[in-house]
Amino acid sequence: MMNIVQEHTLNAELWIDDIFIRQGLKNILADIVFEDDKARLVFFTANHFEAVKKQNYDLNTYRLVLLIDGHLYQYLNDISLYRLPVDSDVASIKQFIIDITRAGGNHENQSDSNISLTARDKYILTQLGEGRTIFEISALLNLHLKTIYQARQNLIKKLGCSGLIDFQGILQAQIFRNWLKHA
């Protein structure tokens, strides 16, 4: 397995480890003539979010595209980015690229929501991430069990999770833990 894969094409940078996805995007990009020839794309996966963020791309020129695999990663909202499902068909990906590279183009998948967490939200997320049960958190905060259940349900919705299993997966993800430290 490679460390960080950053590959440049004519109008894009690819921060993608999966060679099949990377090659597929290169093939698609080769077929597209950009309406705005100054536009540049940066395709990346969630595990490269921090590395891409450190590049400080000029968002007037660069369009950052997060390839998503089911979860929307709505909490990654501190930079303007687009979300593209990795399992999209070729025609959809081409149309997506054409839409976001138009001069001043916007797309429905552009991030615009800002997730704000209270101190209690952060504490509950941290405790759940460390494996504590609802009962234990209830005792720690001296709150009713139902209050903690409701807080968890609200956090599932806030983070854009599809359900409890998705939420549990997010809690274990290193990218989420990094985000939570700075949220």
mmCIF file of C-alpha atoms in Angstrom:
data_model
loop_
_atom_site.group_PDB
_atom_site.id
_atom_site.type_symbol
_atom_site.label_atom_id
_atom_site.label_comp_id
_atom_site.label_asym_id
_atom_site.label_seq_id
_atom_site.Cartn_x
_atom_site.Cartn_y
_atom_site.Cartn_z
ATOM 1 C CA MET A 1 0.000 0.000 0.000
ATOM 2 C CA MET A 2 1.233 3.448 -0.906
ATOM 3 C CA ASN A 3 1.437 6.379 1.464
ATOM 4 C CA ILE A 4 -0.049 9.498 -0.076
ATOM 5 C CA VAL A 5 -0.879 9.246 -3.727
ATOM 6 C CA GLN A 6 -1.028 12.650 -5.363
ATOM 7 C CA GLU A 7 -1.123 12.515 -9.107
ATOM 8 C CA HIS A 8 -1.448 15.474 -11.454
ATOM 9 C CA THR A 9 -3.346 15.444 -14.723
ATOM 10 C CA LEU A 10 -3.922 18.373 -17.061
ATOM 11 C CA ASN A 11 -6.726 19.977 -15.035
ATOM 12 C CA ALA A 12 -6.840 17.909 -11.870
ATOM 13 C CA GLU A 13 -5.008 16.537 -8.898
ATOM 14 C CA LEU A 14 -5.948 13.090 -7.676
ATOM 15 C CA TRP A 15 -5.431 12.181 -4.022
ATOM 16 C CA ILE A 16 -6.718 8.647 -4.384
ATOM 17 C CA ASP A 17 -5.138 5.369 -3.294
ATOM 18 C CA ASP A 18 -7.437 3.083 -5.287
ATOM 19 C CA ILE A 19 -5.763 2.619 -8.678
ATOM 20 C CA PHE A 20 -9.008 1.667 -10.416
ATOM 21 C CA ILE A 21 -10.856 4.781 -9.281
ATOM 22 C CA ARG A 22 -7.823 6.934 -10.072
ATOM 23 C CA GLN A 23 -7.479 5.488 -13.585
ATOM 24 C CA GLY A 24 -11.227 5.775 -14.204
ATOM 25 C CA LEU A 25 -11.163 9.462 -13.270
ATOM 26 C CA LYS A 26 -8.135 10.054 -15.484
ATOM 27 C CA ASN A 27 -9.998 8.464 -18.417
ATOM 28 C CA ILE A 28 -13.104 10.551 -17.768
ATOM 29 C CA LEU A 29 -11.099 13.764 -17.406
ATOM 30 C CA ALA A 30 -9.310 13.086 -20.703
ATOM 31 C CA ASP A 31 -12.692 13.175 -22.486
ATOM 32 C CA ILE A 32 -13.829 16.517 -21.085
ATOM 33 C CA VAL A 33 -13.078 19.986 -22.399
ATOM 34 C CA PHE A 34 -13.398 22.450 -19.537
ATOM 35 C CA GLU A 35 -15.555 25.487 -20.267
ATOM 36 C CA ASP A 36 -13.463 27.498 -17.812
ATOM 37 C CA ASP A 37 -9.902 26.527 -18.727
ATOM 38 C CA LYS A 38 -8.586 28.069 -15.491
ATOM 39 C CA ALA A 39 -10.677 25.735 -13.353
ATOM 40 C CA ARG A 40 -8.799 22.992 -11.581
ATOM 41 C CA LEU A 41 -10.196 19.986 -9.759
ATOM 42 C CA VAL A 42 -8.880 18.176 -6.728
ATOM 43 C CA PHE A 43 -10.385 14.717 -6.237
ATOM 44 C CA PHE A 44 -9.697 13.080 -2.898
ATOM 45 C CA THR A 45 -10.994 10.511 -0.472
ATOM 46 C CA ALA A 46 -11.770 11.127 3.194
ATOM 47 C CA ASN A 47 -8.477 9.618 4.342
ATOM 48 C CA HIS A 48 -6.643 12.417 2.466
ATOM 49 C CA PHE A 49 -8.833 15.253 3.768
ATOM 50 C CA GLU A 50 -6.204 16.672 6.135
ATOM 51 C CA ALA A 51 -3.453 16.543 3.488
ATOM 52 C CA VAL A 52 -5.671 18.298 0.940
ATOM 53 C CA LYS A 53 -6.721 20.887 3.507
ATOM 54 C CA LYS A 54 -3.069 21.684 4.265
ATOM 55 C CA GLN A 55 -2.485 22.573 0.612
ATOM 56 C CA ASN A 56 -4.559 25.766 1.046
ATOM 57 C CA TYR A 57 -5.941 25.641 -2.472
ATOM 58 C CA ASP A 58 -7.319 28.875 -3.924
ATOM 59 C CA LEU A 59 -11.027 28.052 -3.965
ATOM 60 C CA ASN A 60 -11.642 30.588 -6.728
ATOM 61 C CA THR A 61 -9.638 28.362 -9.058
ATOM 62 C CA TYR A 62 -9.780 24.920 -7.480
ATOM 63 C CA ARG A 63 -12.897 22.825 -6.930
ATOM 64 C CA LEU A 64 -12.373 20.299 -4.158
ATOM 65 C CA VAL A 65 -14.263 17.050 -4.751
ATOM 66 C CA LEU A 66 -14.619 14.542 -1.930
ATOM 67 C CA LEU A 67 -15.331 11.050 -3.222
ATOM 68 C CA ILE A 68 -17.883 9.554 -0.859
ATOM 69 C CA ASP A 69 -18.677 5.916 -0.319
ATOM 70 C CA GLY A 70 -22.109 6.010 1.261
ATOM 71 C CA HIS A 71 -21.569 8.458 4.097
ATOM 72 C CA LEU A 72 -21.755 12.173 3.233
ATOM 73 C CA TYR A 73 -19.099 13.302 5.732
ATOM 74 C CA GLN A 74 -21.225 16.371 6.481
ATOM 75 C CA TYR A 75 -19.030 17.248 9.426
ATOM 76 C CA LEU A 76 -16.151 18.006 7.017
ATOM 77 C CA ASN A 77 -17.425 21.502 6.424
ATOM 78 C CA ASP A 78 -14.558 23.796 7.307
ATOM 79 C CA ILE A 79 -13.640 24.152 3.627
ATOM 80 C CA SER A 80 -15.919 24.460 0.635
ATOM 81 C CA LEU A 81 -16.082 21.161 -1.193
ATOM 82 C CA TYR A 82 -18.261 19.055 -3.427
ATOM 83 C CA ARG A 83 -19.294 15.502 -2.697
ATOM 84 C CA LEU A 84 -19.387 12.875 -5.430
ATOM 85 C CA PRO A 85 -20.518 9.294 -4.807
ATOM 86 C CA VAL A 86 -17.676 7.001 -5.856
ATOM 87 C CA ASP A 87 -20.145 4.541 -7.351
ATOM 88 C CA SER A 88 -21.648 7.088 -9.801
ATOM 89 C CA ASP A 89 -21.904 6.062 -13.428
ATOM 90 C CA VAL A 90 -19.574 7.603 -16.029
ATOM 91 C CA ALA A 91 -22.230 9.883 -17.543
ATOM 92 C CA SER A 92 -23.118 11.293 -14.111
ATOM 93 C CA ILE A 93 -19.466 11.933 -13.277
ATOM 94 C CA LYS A 94 -18.916 13.706 -16.602
ATOM 95 C CA GLN A 95 -21.980 15.896 -16.051
ATOM 96 C CA PHE A 96 -20.878 16.617 -12.495
ATOM 97 C CA ILE A 97 -17.439 17.740 -13.695
ATOM 98 C CA ILE A 98 -18.923 19.882 -16.471
ATOM 99 C CA ASP A 99 -21.330 21.526 -14.003
ATOM 100 C CA ILE A 100 -18.720 22.435 -11.392
ATOM 101 C CA THR A 101 -16.110 23.633 -13.892
ATOM 102 C CA ARG A 102 -18.389 26.133 -15.619
ATOM 103 C CA ALA A 103 -17.401 29.713 -14.944
ATOM 104 C CA GLY A 104 -18.989 30.466 -11.575
ATOM 105 C CA GLY A 105 -20.663 27.074 -11.620
ATOM 106 C CA ASN A 106 -22.280 25.664 -8.540
ATOM 107 C CA HIS A 107 -23.640 22.208 -8.000
ATOM 108 C CA GLU A 108 -26.197 20.734 -5.644
ATOM 109 C CA ASN A 109 -23.479 18.579 -4.036
ATOM 110 C CA GLN A 110 -21.511 21.615 -2.837
ATOM 111 C CA SER A 111 -21.220 21.801 0.918
ATOM 112 C CA ASP A 112 -23.097 24.645 2.490
ATOM 113 C CA SER A 113 -24.153 23.354 5.869
ATOM 114 C CA ASN A 114 -22.326 24.154 9.042
ATOM 115 C CA ILE A 115 -22.585 21.700 11.905
ATOM 116 C CA SER A 116 -22.358 23.344 15.269
ATOM 117 C CA LEU A 117 -21.890 21.286 18.390
ATOM 118 C CA THR A 118 -22.527 22.297 21.957
ATOM 119 C CA ALA A 119 -20.057 21.421 24.684
ATOM 120 C CA ARG A 120 -22.435 18.652 25.792
ATOM 121 C CA ASP A 121 -22.651 17.314 22.206
ATOM 122 C CA LYS A 122 -18.850 17.125 22.041
ATOM 123 C CA TYR A 123 -18.652 15.427 25.418
ATOM 124 C CA ILE A 124 -21.274 12.838 24.493
ATOM 125 C CA LEU A 125 -19.583 12.165 21.144
ATOM 126 C CA THR A 126 -16.225 11.749 22.852
ATOM 127 C CA GLN A 127 -17.657 9.387 25.447
ATOM 128 C CA LEU A 128 -19.498 7.310 22.840
ATOM 129 C CA GLY A 129 -16.331 7.195 20.745
ATOM 130 C CA GLU A 130 -14.438 5.836 23.728
ATOM 131 C CA GLY A 131 -16.989 3.033 24.028
ATOM 132 C CA ARG A 132 -19.033 4.254 26.976
ATOM 133 C CA THR A 133 -22.655 3.171 27.109
ATOM 134 C CA ILE A 134 -25.676 5.447 27.254
ATOM 135 C CA PHE A 135 -26.156 4.343 30.862
ATOM 136 C CA GLU A 136 -22.561 5.290 31.796
ATOM 137 C CA ILE A 137 -22.819 8.689 30.100
ATOM 138 C CA SER A 138 -26.132 9.303 31.845
ATOM 139 C CA ALA A 139 -24.454 8.666 35.192
ATOM 140 C CA LEU A 140 -21.422 10.819 34.319
ATOM 141 C CA LEU A 141 -23.595 13.783 33.358
ATOM 142 C CA ASN A 142 -26.212 13.141 36.037
ATOM 143 C CA LEU A 143 -28.917 13.241 33.347
ATOM 144 C CA HIS A 144 -31.858 10.976 32.703
ATOM 145 C CA LEU A 145 -31.212 8.021 30.409
ATOM 146 C CA LYS A 146 -33.850 9.251 27.943
ATOM 147 C CA THR A 147 -32.065 12.611 27.697
ATOM 148 C CA ILE A 148 -28.873 10.897 26.542
ATOM 149 C CA TYR A 149 -30.794 8.705 24.083
ATOM 150 C CA GLN A 150 -32.424 11.821 22.633
ATOM 151 C CA ALA A 151 -29.075 13.623 22.475
ATOM 152 C CA ARG A 152 -27.613 10.670 20.568
ATOM 153 C CA GLN A 153 -30.552 10.712 18.123
ATOM 154 C CA ASN A 154 -30.038 14.445 17.571
ATOM 155 C CA LEU A 155 -26.325 13.893 16.932
ATOM 156 C CA ILE A 156 -27.099 11.146 14.410
ATOM 157 C CA LYS A 157 -29.268 13.628 12.502
ATOM 158 C CA LYS A 158 -26.805 16.525 12.879
ATOM 159 C CA LEU A 159 -23.963 14.471 11.445
ATOM 160 C CA GLY A 160 -26.090 13.222 8.544
ATOM 161 C CA CYS A 161 -25.813 9.568 9.505
ATOM 162 C CA SER A 162 -28.255 7.095 8.004
ATOM 163 C CA GLY A 163 -28.728 5.351 11.335
ATOM 164 C CA LEU A 164 -27.070 3.986 14.443
ATOM 165 C CA ILE A 165 -24.688 1.648 12.607
ATOM 166 C CA ASP A 166 -23.474 4.471 10.354
ATOM 167 C CA PHE A 167 -23.097 6.670 13.450
ATOM 168 C CA GLN A 168 -21.036 4.008 15.242
ATOM 169 C CA GLY A 169 -18.771 3.741 12.203
ATOM 170 C CA ILE A 170 -18.268 7.493 12.144
ATOM 171 C CA LEU A 171 -17.362 7.532 15.839
ATOM 172 C CA GLN A 172 -14.560 5.044 15.162
ATOM 173 C CA ALA A 173 -13.180 6.825 12.080
ATOM 174 C CA GLN A 174 -9.896 8.642 12.627
ATOM 175 C CA ILE A 175 -10.965 11.522 10.381
ATOM 176 C CA PHE A 176 -13.980 12.118 12.635
ATOM 177 C CA ARG A 177 -11.883 12.018 15.790
ATOM 178 C CA ASN A 178 -9.502 14.573 14.291
ATOM 179 C CA TRP A 179 -12.431 16.782 13.307
ATOM 180 C CA LEU A 180 -14.026 16.487 16.751
ATOM 181 C CA LYS A 181 -10.851 17.728 18.459
ATOM 182 C CA HIS A 182 -11.103 20.995 16.507
ATOM 183 C CA ALA A 183 -14.899 21.351 16.361
#
